[in-house]
XYZ file of C-alpha atoms in Angstrom:
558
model
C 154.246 143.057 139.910
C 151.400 145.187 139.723
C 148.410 145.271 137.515
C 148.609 147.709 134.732
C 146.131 149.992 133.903
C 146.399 150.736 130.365
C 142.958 151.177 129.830
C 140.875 152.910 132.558
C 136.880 150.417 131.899
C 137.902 148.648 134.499
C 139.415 148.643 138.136
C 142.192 146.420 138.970
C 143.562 145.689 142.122
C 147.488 145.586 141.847
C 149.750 144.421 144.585
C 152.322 146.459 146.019
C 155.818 146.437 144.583
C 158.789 147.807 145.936
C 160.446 148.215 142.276
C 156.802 150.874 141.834
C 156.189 152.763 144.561
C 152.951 154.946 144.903
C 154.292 158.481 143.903
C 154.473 158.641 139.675
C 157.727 159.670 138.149
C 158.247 163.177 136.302
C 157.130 163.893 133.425
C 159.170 165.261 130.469
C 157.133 168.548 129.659
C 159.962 170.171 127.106
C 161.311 168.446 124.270
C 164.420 166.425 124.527
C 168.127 167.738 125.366
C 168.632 166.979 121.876
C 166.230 168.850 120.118
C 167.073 171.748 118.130
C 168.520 174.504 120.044
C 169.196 172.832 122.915
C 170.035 175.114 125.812
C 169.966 173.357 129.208
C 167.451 174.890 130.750
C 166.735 175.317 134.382
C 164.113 172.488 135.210
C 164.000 170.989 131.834
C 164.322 167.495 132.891
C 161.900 167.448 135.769
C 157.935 166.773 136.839
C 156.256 166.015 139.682
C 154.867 162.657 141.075
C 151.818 161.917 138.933
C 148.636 162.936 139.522
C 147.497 160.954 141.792
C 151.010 158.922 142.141
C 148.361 155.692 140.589
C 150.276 153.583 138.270
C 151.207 154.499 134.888
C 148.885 152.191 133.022
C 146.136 150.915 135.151
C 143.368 152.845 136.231
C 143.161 152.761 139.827
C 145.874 151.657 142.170
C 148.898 152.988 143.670
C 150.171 156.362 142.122
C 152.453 155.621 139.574
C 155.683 157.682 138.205
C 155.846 157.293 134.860
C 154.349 160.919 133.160
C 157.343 162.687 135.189
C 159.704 160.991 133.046
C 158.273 161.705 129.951
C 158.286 165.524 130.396
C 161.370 165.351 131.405
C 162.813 163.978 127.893
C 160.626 166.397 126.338
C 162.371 168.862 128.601
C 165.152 167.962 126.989
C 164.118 168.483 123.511
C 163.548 172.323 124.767
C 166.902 172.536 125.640
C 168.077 171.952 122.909
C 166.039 174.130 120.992
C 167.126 176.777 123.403
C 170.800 176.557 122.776
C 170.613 176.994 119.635
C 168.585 180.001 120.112
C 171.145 180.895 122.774
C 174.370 180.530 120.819
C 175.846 184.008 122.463
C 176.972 182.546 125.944
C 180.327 183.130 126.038
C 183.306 180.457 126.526
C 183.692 180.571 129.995
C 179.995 180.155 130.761
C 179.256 176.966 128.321
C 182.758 175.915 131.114
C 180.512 176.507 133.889
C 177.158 174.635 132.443
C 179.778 171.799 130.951
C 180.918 170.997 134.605
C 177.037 171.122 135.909
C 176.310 168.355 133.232
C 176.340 164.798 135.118
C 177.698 161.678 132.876
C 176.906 158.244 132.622
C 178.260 155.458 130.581
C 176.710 152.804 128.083
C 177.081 149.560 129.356
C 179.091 147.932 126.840
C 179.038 144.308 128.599
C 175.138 143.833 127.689
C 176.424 143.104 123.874
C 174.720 145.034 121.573
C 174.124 146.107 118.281
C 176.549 147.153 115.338
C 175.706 151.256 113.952
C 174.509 151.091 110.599
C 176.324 151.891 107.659
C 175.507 155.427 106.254
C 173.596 155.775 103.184
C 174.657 156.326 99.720
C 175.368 159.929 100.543
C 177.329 159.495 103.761
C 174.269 160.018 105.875
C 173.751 158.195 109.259
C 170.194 158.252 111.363
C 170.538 159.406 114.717
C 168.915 157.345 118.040
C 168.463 159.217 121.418
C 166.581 157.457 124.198
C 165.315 159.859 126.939
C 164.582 158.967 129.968
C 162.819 160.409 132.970
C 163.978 159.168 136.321
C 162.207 159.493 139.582
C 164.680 159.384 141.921
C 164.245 161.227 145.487
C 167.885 161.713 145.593
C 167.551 165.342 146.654
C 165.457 167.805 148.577
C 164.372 169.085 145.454
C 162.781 165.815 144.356
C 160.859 164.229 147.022
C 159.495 167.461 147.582
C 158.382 167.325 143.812
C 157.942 163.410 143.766
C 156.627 162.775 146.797
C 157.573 159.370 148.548
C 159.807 160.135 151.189
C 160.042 156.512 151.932
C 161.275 155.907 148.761
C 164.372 158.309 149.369
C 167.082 155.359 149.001
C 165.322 153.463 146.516
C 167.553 153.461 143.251
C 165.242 155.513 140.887
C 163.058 153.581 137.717
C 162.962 154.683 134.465
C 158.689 155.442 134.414
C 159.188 157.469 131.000
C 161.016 156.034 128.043
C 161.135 157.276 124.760
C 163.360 156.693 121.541
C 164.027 159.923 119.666
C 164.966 158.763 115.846
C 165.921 161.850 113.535
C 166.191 160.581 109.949
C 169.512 160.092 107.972
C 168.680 162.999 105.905
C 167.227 164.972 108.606
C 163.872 165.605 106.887
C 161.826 163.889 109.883
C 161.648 163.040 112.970
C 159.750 160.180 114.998
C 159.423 159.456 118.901
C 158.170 156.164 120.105
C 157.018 155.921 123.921
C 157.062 152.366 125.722
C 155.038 152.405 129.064
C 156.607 151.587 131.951
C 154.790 148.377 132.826
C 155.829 146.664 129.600
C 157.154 143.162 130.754
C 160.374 142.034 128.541
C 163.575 141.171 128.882
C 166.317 143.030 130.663
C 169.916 141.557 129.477
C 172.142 140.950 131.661
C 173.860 143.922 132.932
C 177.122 145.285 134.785
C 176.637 149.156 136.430
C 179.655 150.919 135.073
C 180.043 152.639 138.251
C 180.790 149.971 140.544
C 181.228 146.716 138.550
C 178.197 145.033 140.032
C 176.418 142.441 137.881
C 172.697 141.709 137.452
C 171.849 138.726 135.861
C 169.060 138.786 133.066
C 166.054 138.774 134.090
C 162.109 139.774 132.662
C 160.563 142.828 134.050
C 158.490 145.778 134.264
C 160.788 148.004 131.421
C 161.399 150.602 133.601
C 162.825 148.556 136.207
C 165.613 147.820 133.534
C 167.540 151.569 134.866
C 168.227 149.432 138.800
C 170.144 147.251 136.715
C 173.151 149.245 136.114
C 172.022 152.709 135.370
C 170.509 154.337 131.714
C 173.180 152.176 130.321
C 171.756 149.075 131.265
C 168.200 150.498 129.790
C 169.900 151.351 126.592
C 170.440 147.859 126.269
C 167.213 146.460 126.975
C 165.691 148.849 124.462
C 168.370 147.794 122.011
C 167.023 144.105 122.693
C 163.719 144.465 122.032
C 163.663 146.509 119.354
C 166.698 145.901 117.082
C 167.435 149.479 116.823
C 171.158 150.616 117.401
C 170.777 153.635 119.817
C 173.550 156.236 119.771
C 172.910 158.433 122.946
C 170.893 158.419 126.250
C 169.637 161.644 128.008
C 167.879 161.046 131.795
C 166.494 163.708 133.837
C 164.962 163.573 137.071
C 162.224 165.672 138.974
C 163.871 169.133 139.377
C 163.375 171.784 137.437
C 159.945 171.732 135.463
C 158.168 174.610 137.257
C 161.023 177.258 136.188
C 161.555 175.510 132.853
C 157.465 176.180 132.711
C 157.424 179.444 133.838
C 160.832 180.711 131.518
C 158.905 179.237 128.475
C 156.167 181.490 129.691
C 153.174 179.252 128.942
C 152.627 176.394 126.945
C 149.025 176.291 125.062
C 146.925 173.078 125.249
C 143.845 172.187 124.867
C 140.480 170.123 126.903
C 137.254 169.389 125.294
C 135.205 169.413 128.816
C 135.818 171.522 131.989
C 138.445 169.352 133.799
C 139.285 169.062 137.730
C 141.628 166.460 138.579
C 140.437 165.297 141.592
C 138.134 162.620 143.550
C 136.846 161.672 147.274
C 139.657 159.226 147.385
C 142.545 162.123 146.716
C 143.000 160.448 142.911
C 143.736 163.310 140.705
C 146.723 166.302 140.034
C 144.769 169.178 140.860
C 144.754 169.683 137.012
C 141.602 172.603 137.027
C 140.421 174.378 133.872
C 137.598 175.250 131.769
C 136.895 173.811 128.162
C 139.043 175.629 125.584
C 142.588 176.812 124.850
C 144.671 177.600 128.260
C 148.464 178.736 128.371
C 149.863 176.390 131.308
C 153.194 177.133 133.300
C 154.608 176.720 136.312
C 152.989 174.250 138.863
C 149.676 173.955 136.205
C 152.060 172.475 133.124
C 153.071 170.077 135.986
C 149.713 169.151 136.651
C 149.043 168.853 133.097
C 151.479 166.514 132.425
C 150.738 164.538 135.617
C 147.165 163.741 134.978
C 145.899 160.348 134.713
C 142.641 160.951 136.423
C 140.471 162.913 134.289
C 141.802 162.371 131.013
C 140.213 159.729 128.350
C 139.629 156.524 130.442
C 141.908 157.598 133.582
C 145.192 155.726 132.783
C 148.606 156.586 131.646
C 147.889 156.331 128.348
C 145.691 159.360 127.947
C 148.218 161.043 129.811
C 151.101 159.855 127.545
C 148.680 161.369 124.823
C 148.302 164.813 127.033
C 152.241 164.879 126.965
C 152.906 164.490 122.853
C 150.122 167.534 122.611
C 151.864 169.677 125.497
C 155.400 168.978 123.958
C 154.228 169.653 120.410
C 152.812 172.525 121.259
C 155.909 173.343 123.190
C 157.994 172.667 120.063
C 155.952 174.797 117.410
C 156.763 177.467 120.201
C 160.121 177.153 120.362
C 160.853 176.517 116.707
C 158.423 179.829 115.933
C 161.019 181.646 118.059
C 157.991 182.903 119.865
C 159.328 182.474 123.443
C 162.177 182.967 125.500
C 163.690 185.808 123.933
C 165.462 187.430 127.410
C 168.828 186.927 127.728
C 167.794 186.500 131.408
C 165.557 183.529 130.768
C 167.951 181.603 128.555
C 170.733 181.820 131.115
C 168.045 180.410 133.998
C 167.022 177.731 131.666
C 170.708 177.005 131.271
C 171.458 176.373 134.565
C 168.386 174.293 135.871
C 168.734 172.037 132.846
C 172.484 171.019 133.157
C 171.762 170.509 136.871
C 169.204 168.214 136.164
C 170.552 166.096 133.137
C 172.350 162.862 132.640
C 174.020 162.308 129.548
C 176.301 159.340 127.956
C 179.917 160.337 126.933
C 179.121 161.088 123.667
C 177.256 164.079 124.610
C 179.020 165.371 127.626
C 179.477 168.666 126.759
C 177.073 171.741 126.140
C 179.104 172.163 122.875
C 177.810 168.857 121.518
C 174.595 169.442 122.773
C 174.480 172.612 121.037
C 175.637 170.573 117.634
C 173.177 168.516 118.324
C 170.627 171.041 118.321
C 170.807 172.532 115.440
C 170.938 169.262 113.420
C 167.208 168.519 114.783
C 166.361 172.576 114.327
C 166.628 171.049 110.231
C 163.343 168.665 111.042
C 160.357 170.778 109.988
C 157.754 170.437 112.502
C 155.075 169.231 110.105
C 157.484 166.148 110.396
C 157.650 164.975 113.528
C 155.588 162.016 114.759
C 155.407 160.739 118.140
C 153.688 157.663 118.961
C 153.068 154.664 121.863
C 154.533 151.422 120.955
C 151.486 148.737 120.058
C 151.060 146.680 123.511
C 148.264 144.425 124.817
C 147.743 143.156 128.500
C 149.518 139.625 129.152
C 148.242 137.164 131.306
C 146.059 138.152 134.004
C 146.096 142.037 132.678
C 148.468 142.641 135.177
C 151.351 144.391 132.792
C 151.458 144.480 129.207
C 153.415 143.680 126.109
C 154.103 144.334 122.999
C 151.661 143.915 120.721
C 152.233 141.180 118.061
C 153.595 142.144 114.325
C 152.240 145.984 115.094
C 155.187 146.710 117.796
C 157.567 144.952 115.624
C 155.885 146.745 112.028
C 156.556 149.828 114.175
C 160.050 149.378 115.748
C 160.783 148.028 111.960
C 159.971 151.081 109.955
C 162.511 153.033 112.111
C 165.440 150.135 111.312
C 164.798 150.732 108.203
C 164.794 154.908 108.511
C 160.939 155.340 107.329
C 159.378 157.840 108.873
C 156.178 156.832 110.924
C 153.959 160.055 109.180
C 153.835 157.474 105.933
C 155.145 160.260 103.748
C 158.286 158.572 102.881
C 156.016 156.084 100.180
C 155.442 158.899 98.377
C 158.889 158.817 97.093
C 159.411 157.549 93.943
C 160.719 153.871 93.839
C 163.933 153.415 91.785
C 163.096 150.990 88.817
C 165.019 147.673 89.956
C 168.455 146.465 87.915
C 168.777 143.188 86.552
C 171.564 140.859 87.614
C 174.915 141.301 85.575
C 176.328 138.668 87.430
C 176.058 134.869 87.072
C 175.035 133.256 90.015
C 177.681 130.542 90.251
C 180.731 133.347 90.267
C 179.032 135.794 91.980
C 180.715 136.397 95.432
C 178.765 136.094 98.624
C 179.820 136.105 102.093
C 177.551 134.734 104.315
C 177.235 135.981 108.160
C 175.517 134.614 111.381
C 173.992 137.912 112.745
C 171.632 136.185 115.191
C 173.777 136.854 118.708
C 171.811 138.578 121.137
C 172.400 139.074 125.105
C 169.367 136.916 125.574
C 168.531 134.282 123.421
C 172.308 134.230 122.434
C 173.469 133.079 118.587
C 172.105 130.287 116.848
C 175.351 128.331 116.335
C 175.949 127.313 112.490
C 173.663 129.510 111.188
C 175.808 130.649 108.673
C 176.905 127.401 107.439
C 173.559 126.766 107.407
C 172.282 129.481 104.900
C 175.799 129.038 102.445
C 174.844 125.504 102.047
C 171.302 126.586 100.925
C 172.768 129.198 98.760
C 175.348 126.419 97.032
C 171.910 124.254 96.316
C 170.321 127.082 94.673
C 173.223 127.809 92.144
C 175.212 130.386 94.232
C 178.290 127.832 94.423
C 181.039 130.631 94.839
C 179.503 131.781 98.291
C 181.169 132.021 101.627
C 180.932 132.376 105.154
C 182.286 134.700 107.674
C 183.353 133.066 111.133
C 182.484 136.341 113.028
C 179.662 136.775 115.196
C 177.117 139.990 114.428
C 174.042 141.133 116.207
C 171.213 142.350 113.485
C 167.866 142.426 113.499
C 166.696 141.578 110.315
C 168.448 139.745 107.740
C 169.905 141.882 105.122
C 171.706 141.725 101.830
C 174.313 144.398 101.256
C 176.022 145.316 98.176
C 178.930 147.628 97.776
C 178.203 150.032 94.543
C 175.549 150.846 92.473
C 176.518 147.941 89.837
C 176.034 145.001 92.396
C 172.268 146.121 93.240
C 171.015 144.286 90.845
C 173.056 141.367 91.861
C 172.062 141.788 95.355
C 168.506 141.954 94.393
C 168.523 138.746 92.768
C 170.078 136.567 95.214
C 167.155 138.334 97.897
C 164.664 137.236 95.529
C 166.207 133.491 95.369
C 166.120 133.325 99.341
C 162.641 134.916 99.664
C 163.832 137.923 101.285
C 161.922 141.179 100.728
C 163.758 144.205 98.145
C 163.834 146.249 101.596
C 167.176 143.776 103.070
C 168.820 145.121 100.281
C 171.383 147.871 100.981
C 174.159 149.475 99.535
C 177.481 149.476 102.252
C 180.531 151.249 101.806
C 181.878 148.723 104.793
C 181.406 145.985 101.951
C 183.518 144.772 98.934
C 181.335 142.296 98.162
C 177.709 140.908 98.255
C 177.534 140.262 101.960
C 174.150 138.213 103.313
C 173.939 139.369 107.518
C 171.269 136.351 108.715
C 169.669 137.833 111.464
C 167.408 137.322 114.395
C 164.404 137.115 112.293
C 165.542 134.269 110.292
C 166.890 132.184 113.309
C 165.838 128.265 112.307
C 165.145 126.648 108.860
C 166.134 127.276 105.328
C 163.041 129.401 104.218
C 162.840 132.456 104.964
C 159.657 133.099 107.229
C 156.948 135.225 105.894
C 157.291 138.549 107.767
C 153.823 140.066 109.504
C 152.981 142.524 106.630
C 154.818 140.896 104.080
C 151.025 141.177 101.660
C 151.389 144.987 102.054
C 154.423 146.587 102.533
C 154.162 149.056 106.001
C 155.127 152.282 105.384
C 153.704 154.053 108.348
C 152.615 153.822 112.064
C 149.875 151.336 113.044
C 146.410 152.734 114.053
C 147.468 151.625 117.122
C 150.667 153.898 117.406
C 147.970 156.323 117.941
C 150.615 159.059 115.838
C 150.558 162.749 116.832
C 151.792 164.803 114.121
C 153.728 167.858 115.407
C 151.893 170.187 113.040
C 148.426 169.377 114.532
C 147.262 172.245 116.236
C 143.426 170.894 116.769
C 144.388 168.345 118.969
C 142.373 168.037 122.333
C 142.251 166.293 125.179
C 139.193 164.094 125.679
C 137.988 164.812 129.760
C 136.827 161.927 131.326
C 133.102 162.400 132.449
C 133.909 161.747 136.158
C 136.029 164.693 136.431
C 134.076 166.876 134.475
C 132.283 169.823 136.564
C-alpha cells in the first residue's frame, strides 16, 4: 500500500497501488445532505482531484483523492440547510428531485450493531456517515477528477466522516478518519449483485470496493462501536455550481499562498494573506490543497475543509445566501444528481425532515474533528491512535459532545440501593459478537458466575447473542438506578455503563467487547479522569470560530 503522508517533515516514497490511484478524490465543500435545510443542491456532493492528485496523508507521492470526498459530505450538509430554506417547491417538483436521488442499501450481512435505546425522554442520537466517492463514472467526473485510466476502477471512499447530532439536538460533532487508516474491513456481500468479499485489513477507504457505502458503514461500525443510522455518498460533480449558487464562501490564509511547484505539485490555490470569498473553480482549489497548507499533507487540508464548511454553515444558517428562487432550484437539481443515499433517506421529503432537525443545533455547537492516528510500521499508513481514538469514538457512544460543554451539567446526586443483592434480578448478556473477532463463547456464563460469588445469587443469563461496545448496566425506571449503580460498583464498572432502558424490565448487564476475557473488569484508558471532551489531538474546530486561519506553508509562499 502506499506510504502515508500525514505529516509533511519528511518525504516518503510510496509504491503504486491500484486500490489509490494518482488523482485525489472530491472534496465535500458544503455541509452534509443532512444538515439543516437540506435542499439538494446542484454540485453539492462533488470536488475535484486534489491538488496535486498526491496522497491524502503523505507529503509527496502520487496525488491522492481523499479532500474531494470530504467536500462532498459537507456538500451535503448545505443541502440540507437549503431545503429547509427552500420549503416552497411544490409537490410535483420534490417528484422530480425524488426520482434524481440514487439509492443504496446497508449491508445487513456484515452483522452489526443494535440502535440504542432512547433516553429518559424518548430521545434517540442520530449517526450519518458521509462519504465522498471518486469515481470517474461519468464525463462529468474524470473531467473533474482527472485519471482517465482509472475510468472502470470501482470508486474509494478518500473522505469519510461520521455526522453525530445529539439526542436532544443541542450539538453536533463530526469526526473525519483519513483515508489511509489501515483496519479491518468485515466481511462483506454488495447488495447489488450478491458478491462476497471476505474480511480483510486495509486502507479505510478501500472498505466502499467491498460492496458499496454499505459495506463502509460496516467497517466504521467495527471500529468504532457506534451504531450508524444513515449513509450519504457523493461523487465529483457538482461543486463549482454548488460554489458559485452559494455565491462565495469566506476563508481565511495567514501568508500569500500559490499552490504550485516545478514538479506540477499544487491546486492552483492563488491568493493574498487575508479574508477572500472563494466560489466556483477557487472553493475547489481550496478544498483540494495539500501543497501549501501547514506541512503539505492531507491533514492541513482536512483542517482547510472544517474552516471552509464552517464558514459555509454560519452562512447558511445566517440566511445570508441563496435567497433566489432561481438558485435554490439549481442547487436542487445538481445535488440529487449527485447523491447516494441508504433507504432510510430516499426521498427529498425525509431529507427535508432531516434538515430541519439539525437547523435546531446552534452553530456555537458544532465540533468537527480528525480521529487520533499515528503511523504503523514503516510509516507507510496509519492507525488509530491508542486510548485517544477510542476516548474519542467513546464520548460519542455515550452522546457527549466533543466541545466538553456537556460536564458542565450538573451531575444527579447518586441513589442508594433499595434492593438486596441476593433477590435482586439480573440478566446477564454476552454482547461481545463482532464480524471480526466474532463472540467470545460463554462469556455470559462467565460474568453470572462471578456475580453469584459476589452475593448477586438471583442473577441470570440470556442465551442471545448482542453486539455492544462497551459493557453496560441498564435499569428500567428511575427506582432501579440505584440498584443498577451498585451492582456497577461491585463489578468495577464505571457510573457511565449505567443506563436507564425502556427495552428492559429488569437490571440487565450487556458484557461487551471491552470486557472480552477475565473476571475483572479492565481499567479503561482514562478511567483516573473521566473524558469529557475531544483529545488535543482531535485537533476540534468549533463552528462558531470565526478567527480561524490557515497556516501557508513557507514553500508556497510568494
Amino acid at each position: 500500500m502506499r506510504q502515508s503522508s500525514v505529516r509533511g517533515d519528511r518525504t516518503r516514497r510510496r509504491r503504486p497501488d491500484a486500490q489509490d490511484p494518482a488523482g485525489d478524490g472530491p472534496y465535500e465543500s458544503g455541509l452534509p445532505p443532512d444538515a439543516p435545510g437540506w435542499t439538494p443542491p446542484p454540485g453539492s456532493g462533488s470536488v475535484p482531484p486534489d491538488d496535486d492528485g498526491g496522497s491524502s496523508h503523505r507529503k509527496g507521492g502520487r496525488p491522492r483523492r481523499r479532500k474531494g470526498r470530504k467536500v462532498l459530505r459537507w456538500t451535503a450538509i448545505s443541502l440540507a440547510l437549503l431545503l429547509v430554506a427552500g420549503a416552497g417547491a411544490g409537490y410535483l417538483y420534490y417528484e422530480h428531485l425524488n426520482s434524481k436521488l440514487r439509492k443504496d442499501r446497508r449491508d445487513l450481512s456484515a452483522g452489526g450493531l443494535k440502535k440504542p435505546d432512547p433516553n429518559a425522554f424518548g430521545q434517540s442520537p442520530l449517526n450519518i456517515l458521509l462519504l465522498g466517492s471518486d469515481g470517474r463514472d461519468n464525463k462529468e467526473n474524470i473531467k473533474l477528477g482527472g485519471a482517465r485510466q482509472d475510468a472502470d476502477r470501482k470508486p474509494l471512499a478518500d473522505v469519510q466522516m461520521l455526522l453525530h447530532v445529539s439526542a436532544d439536538r443541542s450539538n453536533m460533532s463530526v469526526i473525519s478518519i483519513p483515508r489511509d487508516t489501515r483496519v479491518p474491513i468485515p466481511r462483506c456481500t454488495d447488495p447489488r449483485g450478491g458478491k462476497v468479499y471476505p474480511q480483510t485489513t486495509a486502507a479505510i477507504n478501500q472498505s466502499l470496493q467491498h460492496g458499496g457505502p454499505g459495506c463502509t458503514l460496516a467497517t466504521w461500525q467495527e471500529l468504532t462501536g457506534i451504531y450508524i443510522d444513515h449513509f450519504m455518498m457523493v461523487d465529483f460533480s457538482g461543486v463549482v455550481e454548488m460554489a458559485d449558487a452559494i455565491g462565495g464562501v469566506p476563508v481565511c490564509v495567514d501568508k500569500n499562498i500559490y499552490s504550485h511547484d516545478s514538479k506540477g505539485h499544487g491546486s492552483g490555490l492563488r491568493l493574498t494573506a487575508g479574508t477572500h470569498s472563494v466560489k466556483g473553480v477557487q472553493a475547489l482549489q481550496w478544498l483540494r490543497t495539500r501543497y501549501g497548507f501547514e506541512d503539505n499533507t492531507d491533514i492541513g487540508r482536512a483542517k482547510a475543509q472544517h474552516m471552509y464548511m464552517n464558514s459555509m454553515v454560519r452562512q447558511l444558517k445566517a440566511g445570508t445566501k441563496l435567497t433566489n428562487p432561481g438558485q435554490l432550484r439549481d442547487l436542487a437539481e445538481a445535488a440529487t444528481a449527485a447523491l447516494t443515499v441508504d433507504d432510510g433517506l430516499g426521498s427529498v421529503k425525509k431529507l427535508y425532515d432531516l434538515g430541519g432537525d439539525l437547523q435546531r443545533v446552534p452553530t456555537k455547537r458544532i465540533t468537527m474533528v480528525t480521529m487520533p492516528w499515528q503511523y504503523g510500521p514503516g510509516e507507510s499508513y496509519v492507525v488509530p491512535k491508542p486510548g485517544e481514538a477510542e476516548q474519542t469514538f467513546a464520548l460519542l457512544r455515550n452522546d457527549t459532545a466533543l466541545d466538553g460543554k456537556d460536564a458542565k451539567k450538573k451531575p444527579t446526586p447518586a441513589p442508594k440501593a433499595s434492593t438486596p443483592k441476593s433477590e435482586l434480578k439480573v440478566i446477564v448478556q454476552n454482547g461481545t459478537n463482532s464480524s471480526v473477532s466474532g463472540p467470545v463463547a460463554g462469556r455470559a456464563s462467565v460474568i453470572q458466575q462471578q456475580l453469584t460469588g459476589l452475593g448477586y445469587t438471583a442473577a441470570d443469563t440470556d442465551s442471545a447473542l448482542s453486539t455492544q461496545a462497551d459493557t453496560t448496566v441498564s435499569y428500567p425506571d428511575k427506582a432501579g438506578r440505584g440498584d443498577a449503580l451498585a451492582l456497577a460498583k461491585a463489578l468495577g464498572l464505571p457510573d457511565s455503563a449505567v443506563k436507564e432502558s425502556r427495552s428492559v424490565s429488569e437490571v440487565r448487564l450487556v458484557v461487551g467487547n471491552d470486557w472480552r476475557t477475565g473476571t475483572e473488569y479492565p481499567k479503561q484508558q482514562g478511567d483516573d479522569k473521566a473524558a469529557d471532551k475531544a483529545p488535543e489531538s482531535a485537533d476540534a474546530l468549533n463552528g462558531e470560530d470565526k478567527k480561524a486561519c490557515m497556516k501557508v506553508n513557507p514553500q508556497y509562499t510568494f
